[in-house]
């Protein structure tokens, strides 16, 4: 009886030890201070402001982005107008453009359906931006540094090139960034199940089907 009684706390300690790993993962801010959180939130606000400014400009004057007008929006419009996602259509001077992957353009087509126009498309990349920042937060949270993950992603997404080409346009680069980060975030989550692995595979598949350059 004495040895049994002694073993019980030990078993509990082992269980707590296993839970200790969960506890370490449980607090997304365990390894950072309040200053880091404030810096991360400031970064998110600045990124969002720069992107929203681009969206507002598009709604005021219309889109002038060459890639959006050349094939991103025409792809989506063809899906809506024909009701088909198969087949090709000569778009632009390069014949290969007709064979570009178009997973994100399919999302744009869904946004066009309720309105009969591309009125909601300029908002799409704001949603991808939010997903990218959320996935970066989740990645950082696995080590107790959620704000650091958000801030690092914010630095990349705040680059003038990204803000200028993705904010309010139909381009797909921010979508691929968001999907890659989401894949990593799901794979780092514990416990990793067959279902979550399938979700990660789906996100990665959508990425490859959005931009061939992501395949390597």
mmCIF file of C-alpha atoms in Angstrom:
data_model
loop_
_atom_site.group_PDB
_atom_site.id
_atom_site.type_symbol
_atom_site.label_atom_id
_atom_site.label_comp_id
_atom_site.label_asym_id
_atom_site.label_seq_id
_atom_site.Cartn_x
_atom_site.Cartn_y
_atom_site.Cartn_z
ATOM 1 C CA UNK A 1 0.000 0.000 0.000
ATOM 2 C CA UNK A 2 2.803 2.391 0.832
ATOM 3 C CA UNK A 3 4.526 1.796 -2.494
ATOM 4 C CA UNK A 4 1.216 2.149 -4.294
ATOM 5 C CA UNK A 5 0.534 5.437 -2.546
ATOM 6 C CA UNK A 6 3.991 6.668 -3.435
ATOM 7 C CA UNK A 7 3.531 5.679 -7.032
ATOM 8 C CA UNK A 8 0.347 7.681 -7.437
ATOM 9 C CA UNK A 9 1.989 11.093 -7.078
ATOM 10 C CA UNK A 10 4.774 9.948 -9.392
ATOM 11 C CA UNK A 11 2.223 8.942 -12.020
ATOM 12 C CA UNK A 12 0.529 12.274 -11.564
ATOM 13 C CA UNK A 13 3.852 14.009 -11.924
ATOM 14 C CA UNK A 14 4.493 12.171 -15.157
ATOM 15 C CA UNK A 15 1.082 13.205 -16.375
ATOM 16 C CA UNK A 16 1.783 16.779 -15.362
ATOM 17 C CA UNK A 17 5.073 16.551 -17.204
ATOM 18 C CA UNK A 18 3.290 15.576 -20.349
ATOM 19 C CA UNK A 19 0.863 18.377 -19.751
ATOM 20 C CA UNK A 20 3.813 20.645 -19.130
ATOM 21 C CA UNK A 21 4.531 20.586 -22.822
ATOM 22 C CA UNK A 22 0.953 21.588 -23.442
ATOM 23 C CA UNK A 23 1.272 24.272 -20.785
ATOM 24 C CA UNK A 24 4.298 25.661 -22.594
ATOM 25 C CA UNK A 25 2.263 25.749 -25.754
ATOM 26 C CA UNK A 26 -0.853 26.944 -23.943
ATOM 27 C CA UNK A 27 0.330 30.516 -23.367
ATOM 28 C CA UNK A 28 1.084 32.099 -26.761
ATOM 29 C CA UNK A 29 2.949 34.951 -25.025
ATOM 30 C CA UNK A 30 4.910 32.897 -22.477
ATOM 31 C CA UNK A 31 8.364 33.896 -23.766
ATOM 32 C CA UNK A 32 7.796 37.571 -24.458
ATOM 33 C CA UNK A 33 6.926 40.739 -22.599
ATOM 34 C CA UNK A 34 4.286 43.425 -22.957
ATOM 35 C CA UNK A 35 6.605 45.667 -24.999
ATOM 36 C CA UNK A 36 6.914 43.006 -27.706
ATOM 37 C CA UNK A 37 3.144 42.705 -27.872
ATOM 38 C CA UNK A 38 2.683 46.441 -28.296
ATOM 39 C CA UNK A 39 5.314 46.565 -31.027
ATOM 40 C CA UNK A 40 3.580 43.690 -32.829
ATOM 41 C CA UNK A 41 0.175 45.351 -32.615
ATOM 42 C CA UNK A 42 1.648 48.618 -33.875
ATOM 43 C CA UNK A 43 3.155 46.724 -36.809
ATOM 44 C CA UNK A 44 -0.201 45.147 -37.624
ATOM 45 C CA UNK A 45 -1.949 48.536 -37.528
ATOM 46 C CA UNK A 46 0.642 50.095 -39.835
ATOM 47 C CA UNK A 47 0.476 47.195 -42.290
ATOM 48 C CA UNK A 48 -3.313 47.265 -42.333
ATOM 49 C CA UNK A 49 -3.360 51.040 -42.812
ATOM 50 C CA UNK A 50 -1.013 50.898 -45.804
ATOM 51 C CA UNK A 51 -3.073 48.167 -47.459
ATOM 52 C CA UNK A 52 -6.432 49.800 -46.723
ATOM 53 C CA UNK A 53 -5.147 53.036 -48.258
ATOM 54 C CA UNK A 54 -4.481 51.129 -51.491
ATOM 55 C CA UNK A 55 -7.940 49.585 -51.431
ATOM 56 C CA UNK A 56 -9.576 52.983 -50.946
ATOM 57 C CA UNK A 57 -7.555 54.363 -53.867
ATOM 58 C CA UNK A 58 -8.761 51.522 -56.114
ATOM 59 C CA UNK A 59 -12.388 52.197 -55.207
ATOM 60 C CA UNK A 60 -11.912 55.888 -55.934
ATOM 61 C CA UNK A 61 -10.180 55.668 -59.309
ATOM 62 C CA UNK A 62 -10.461 52.025 -60.416
ATOM 63 C CA UNK A 63 -7.705 49.468 -60.754
ATOM 64 C CA UNK A 64 -4.717 50.235 -62.954
ATOM 65 C CA UNK A 65 -2.706 47.118 -62.096
ATOM 66 C CA UNK A 66 -1.442 45.505 -65.291
ATOM 67 C CA UNK A 67 -1.452 41.881 -64.107
ATOM 68 C CA UNK A 68 -4.948 42.195 -62.667
ATOM 69 C CA UNK A 69 -6.326 43.594 -65.913
ATOM 70 C CA UNK A 70 -4.336 41.259 -68.175
ATOM 71 C CA UNK A 71 -5.245 37.872 -66.739
ATOM 72 C CA UNK A 72 -6.282 37.673 -63.073
ATOM 73 C CA UNK A 73 -9.632 39.423 -63.510
ATOM 74 C CA UNK A 74 -10.267 38.032 -67.042
ATOM 75 C CA UNK A 75 -9.784 34.494 -65.687
ATOM 76 C CA UNK A 76 -12.307 35.095 -62.904
ATOM 77 C CA UNK A 77 -14.749 36.822 -65.250
ATOM 78 C CA UNK A 78 -14.580 33.918 -67.704
ATOM 79 C CA UNK A 79 -15.392 31.454 -64.915
ATOM 80 C CA UNK A 80 -18.482 33.488 -64.025
ATOM 81 C CA UNK A 81 -19.638 34.182 -67.570
ATOM 82 C CA UNK A 82 -19.210 30.642 -68.913
ATOM 83 C CA UNK A 83 -19.927 28.649 -65.767
ATOM 84 C CA UNK A 84 -16.861 26.517 -66.495
ATOM 85 C CA UNK A 85 -13.393 26.339 -64.986
ATOM 86 C CA UNK A 86 -12.001 24.221 -67.802
ATOM 87 C CA UNK A 87 -10.795 25.284 -71.209
ATOM 88 C CA UNK A 88 -8.419 28.065 -72.146
ATOM 89 C CA UNK A 89 -8.690 31.486 -73.673
ATOM 90 C CA UNK A 90 -6.030 33.569 -75.375
ATOM 91 C CA UNK A 91 -5.212 36.381 -72.956
ATOM 92 C CA UNK A 92 -2.379 38.803 -73.545
ATOM 93 C CA UNK A 93 0.526 38.495 -75.957
ATOM 94 C CA UNK A 94 2.003 35.380 -74.322
ATOM 95 C CA UNK A 95 0.142 32.159 -75.165
ATOM 96 C CA UNK A 96 1.373 30.521 -71.953
ATOM 97 C CA UNK A 97 -0.663 32.953 -69.848
ATOM 98 C CA UNK A 98 -3.793 30.955 -70.684
ATOM 99 C CA UNK A 99 -2.289 27.973 -68.838
ATOM 100 C CA UNK A 100 -1.394 29.785 -65.616
ATOM 101 C CA UNK A 101 -2.836 28.155 -62.457
ATOM 102 C CA UNK A 102 -5.981 29.903 -61.267
ATOM 103 C CA UNK A 103 -7.030 28.705 -57.819
ATOM 104 C CA UNK A 104 -7.172 32.230 -56.388
ATOM 105 C CA UNK A 105 -8.975 33.482 -59.481
ATOM 106 C CA UNK A 106 -11.661 30.924 -58.654
ATOM 107 C CA UNK A 107 -12.084 32.647 -55.281
ATOM 108 C CA UNK A 108 -12.348 35.952 -57.128
ATOM 109 C CA UNK A 109 -15.062 34.438 -59.306
ATOM 110 C CA UNK A 110 -17.039 33.518 -56.183
ATOM 111 C CA UNK A 111 -16.768 37.135 -55.055
ATOM 112 C CA UNK A 112 -18.101 38.295 -58.402
ATOM 113 C CA UNK A 113 -21.154 36.037 -58.417
ATOM 114 C CA UNK A 114 -23.334 37.872 -55.840
ATOM 115 C CA UNK A 115 -22.723 41.303 -57.421
ATOM 116 C CA UNK A 116 -22.348 40.535 -61.109
ATOM 117 C CA UNK A 117 -19.162 42.601 -61.078
ATOM 118 C CA UNK A 118 -15.731 42.747 -59.454
ATOM 119 C CA UNK A 119 -16.924 45.203 -56.784
ATOM 120 C CA UNK A 120 -15.792 42.982 -53.894
ATOM 121 C CA UNK A 121 -12.523 41.787 -55.414
ATOM 122 C CA UNK A 122 -10.413 44.727 -54.097
ATOM 123 C CA UNK A 123 -11.272 43.551 -50.569
ATOM 124 C CA UNK A 124 -10.082 39.993 -51.164
ATOM 125 C CA UNK A 125 -6.405 40.564 -50.456
ATOM 126 C CA UNK A 126 -7.266 42.188 -47.136
ATOM 127 C CA UNK A 127 -8.737 38.833 -46.114
ATOM 128 C CA UNK A 128 -5.584 37.028 -47.278
ATOM 129 C CA UNK A 129 -3.540 39.586 -45.328
ATOM 130 C CA UNK A 130 -5.521 38.824 -42.178
ATOM 131 C CA UNK A 131 -5.050 35.077 -42.708
ATOM 132 C CA UNK A 132 -1.289 35.521 -43.177
ATOM 133 C CA UNK A 133 -0.967 37.536 -39.968
ATOM 134 C CA UNK A 134 -3.152 35.073 -38.063
ATOM 135 C CA UNK A 135 -1.118 32.110 -39.291
ATOM 136 C CA UNK A 136 2.117 33.873 -38.333
ATOM 137 C CA UNK A 137 0.637 34.478 -34.875
ATOM 138 C CA UNK A 138 -0.160 30.761 -34.573
ATOM 139 C CA UNK A 139 3.354 29.778 -35.648
ATOM 140 C CA UNK A 140 4.922 32.054 -33.056
ATOM 141 C CA UNK A 141 2.480 30.844 -30.413
ATOM 142 C CA UNK A 142 3.938 27.324 -30.581
ATOM 143 C CA UNK A 143 7.083 28.681 -28.911
ATOM 144 C CA UNK A 144 5.364 31.254 -26.709
ATOM 145 C CA UNK A 145 6.301 34.091 -29.075
ATOM 146 C CA UNK A 146 3.045 34.820 -30.887
ATOM 147 C CA UNK A 147 3.719 38.531 -31.171
ATOM 148 C CA UNK A 148 7.163 37.911 -32.638
ATOM 149 C CA UNK A 149 5.639 35.718 -35.330
ATOM 150 C CA UNK A 150 3.074 38.389 -36.152
ATOM 151 C CA UNK A 151 5.687 41.144 -36.230
ATOM 152 C CA UNK A 152 8.030 39.192 -38.537
ATOM 153 C CA UNK A 153 5.209 38.520 -40.992
ATOM 154 C CA UNK A 154 4.163 42.157 -40.705
ATOM 155 C CA UNK A 155 7.638 43.321 -41.716
ATOM 156 C CA UNK A 156 7.437 41.260 -44.913
ATOM 157 C CA UNK A 157 3.856 42.258 -45.695
ATOM 158 C CA UNK A 158 4.629 45.937 -45.102
ATOM 159 C CA UNK A 159 7.289 46.023 -47.807
ATOM 160 C CA UNK A 160 6.359 48.789 -50.287
ATOM 161 C CA UNK A 161 6.480 46.337 -53.190
ATOM 162 C CA UNK A 162 3.905 44.052 -51.579
ATOM 163 C CA UNK A 163 1.614 46.817 -50.381
ATOM 164 C CA UNK A 164 1.700 48.539 -53.772
ATOM 165 C CA UNK A 165 1.084 45.404 -55.861
ATOM 166 C CA UNK A 166 -1.279 43.446 -53.592
ATOM 167 C CA UNK A 167 -3.450 46.029 -51.837
ATOM 168 C CA UNK A 168 -6.723 46.378 -53.721
ATOM 169 C CA UNK A 169 -5.546 44.324 -56.711
ATOM 170 C CA UNK A 170 -6.399 40.843 -57.971
ATOM 171 C CA UNK A 171 -2.841 39.557 -57.681
ATOM 172 C CA UNK A 172 -2.252 36.290 -55.842
ATOM 173 C CA UNK A 173 1.118 36.692 -54.101
ATOM 174 C CA UNK A 174 -0.316 37.518 -50.684
ATOM 175 C CA UNK A 175 -2.684 34.549 -51.023
ATOM 176 C CA UNK A 176 0.260 32.207 -51.537
ATOM 177 C CA UNK A 177 2.060 33.699 -48.536
ATOM 178 C CA UNK A 178 -1.045 33.235 -46.390
ATOM 179 C CA UNK A 179 -1.531 29.631 -47.535
ATOM 180 C CA UNK A 180 2.108 28.662 -46.947
ATOM 181 C CA UNK A 181 2.051 30.175 -43.451
ATOM 182 C CA UNK A 182 -1.255 28.415 -42.773
ATOM 183 C CA UNK A 183 0.271 25.106 -43.832
ATOM 184 C CA UNK A 184 3.151 25.553 -41.397
ATOM 185 C CA UNK A 185 0.813 26.698 -38.606
ATOM 186 C CA UNK A 186 -1.414 23.619 -38.970
ATOM 187 C CA UNK A 187 1.560 21.230 -39.066
ATOM 188 C CA UNK A 188 3.030 22.775 -35.896
ATOM 189 C CA UNK A 189 -0.260 22.508 -33.995
ATOM 190 C CA UNK A 190 -0.483 19.667 -31.495
ATOM 191 C CA UNK A 191 -1.863 17.106 -31.549
ATOM 192 C CA UNK A 192 -1.261 16.588 -35.254
ATOM 193 C CA UNK A 193 -4.083 14.425 -36.557
ATOM 194 C CA UNK A 194 -4.935 12.917 -39.896
ATOM 195 C CA UNK A 195 -7.553 15.619 -40.348
ATOM 196 C CA UNK A 196 -5.204 18.499 -39.589
ATOM 197 C CA UNK A 197 -2.527 17.003 -41.853
ATOM 198 C CA UNK A 198 -5.136 16.811 -44.605
ATOM 199 C CA UNK A 199 -6.008 20.484 -44.056
ATOM 200 C CA UNK A 200 -2.312 21.381 -44.312
ATOM 201 C CA UNK A 201 -2.054 19.377 -47.525
ATOM 202 C CA UNK A 202 -5.113 21.137 -48.905
ATOM 203 C CA UNK A 203 -3.627 24.557 -48.135
ATOM 204 C CA UNK A 204 -0.343 23.592 -49.760
ATOM 205 C CA UNK A 205 -2.161 22.199 -52.783
ATOM 206 C CA UNK A 206 -4.110 25.435 -53.178
ATOM 207 C CA UNK A 207 -0.795 27.289 -53.027
ATOM 208 C CA UNK A 208 0.800 25.260 -55.791
ATOM 209 C CA UNK A 209 -2.376 25.649 -57.810
ATOM 210 C CA UNK A 210 -2.137 29.404 -57.443
ATOM 211 C CA UNK A 211 1.461 29.981 -58.512
ATOM 212 C CA UNK A 212 3.790 27.510 -60.178
ATOM 213 C CA UNK A 213 6.815 29.237 -58.675
ATOM 214 C CA UNK A 214 5.781 27.840 -55.260
ATOM 215 C CA UNK A 215 6.166 24.224 -56.425
ATOM 216 C CA UNK A 216 9.920 23.934 -55.674
#
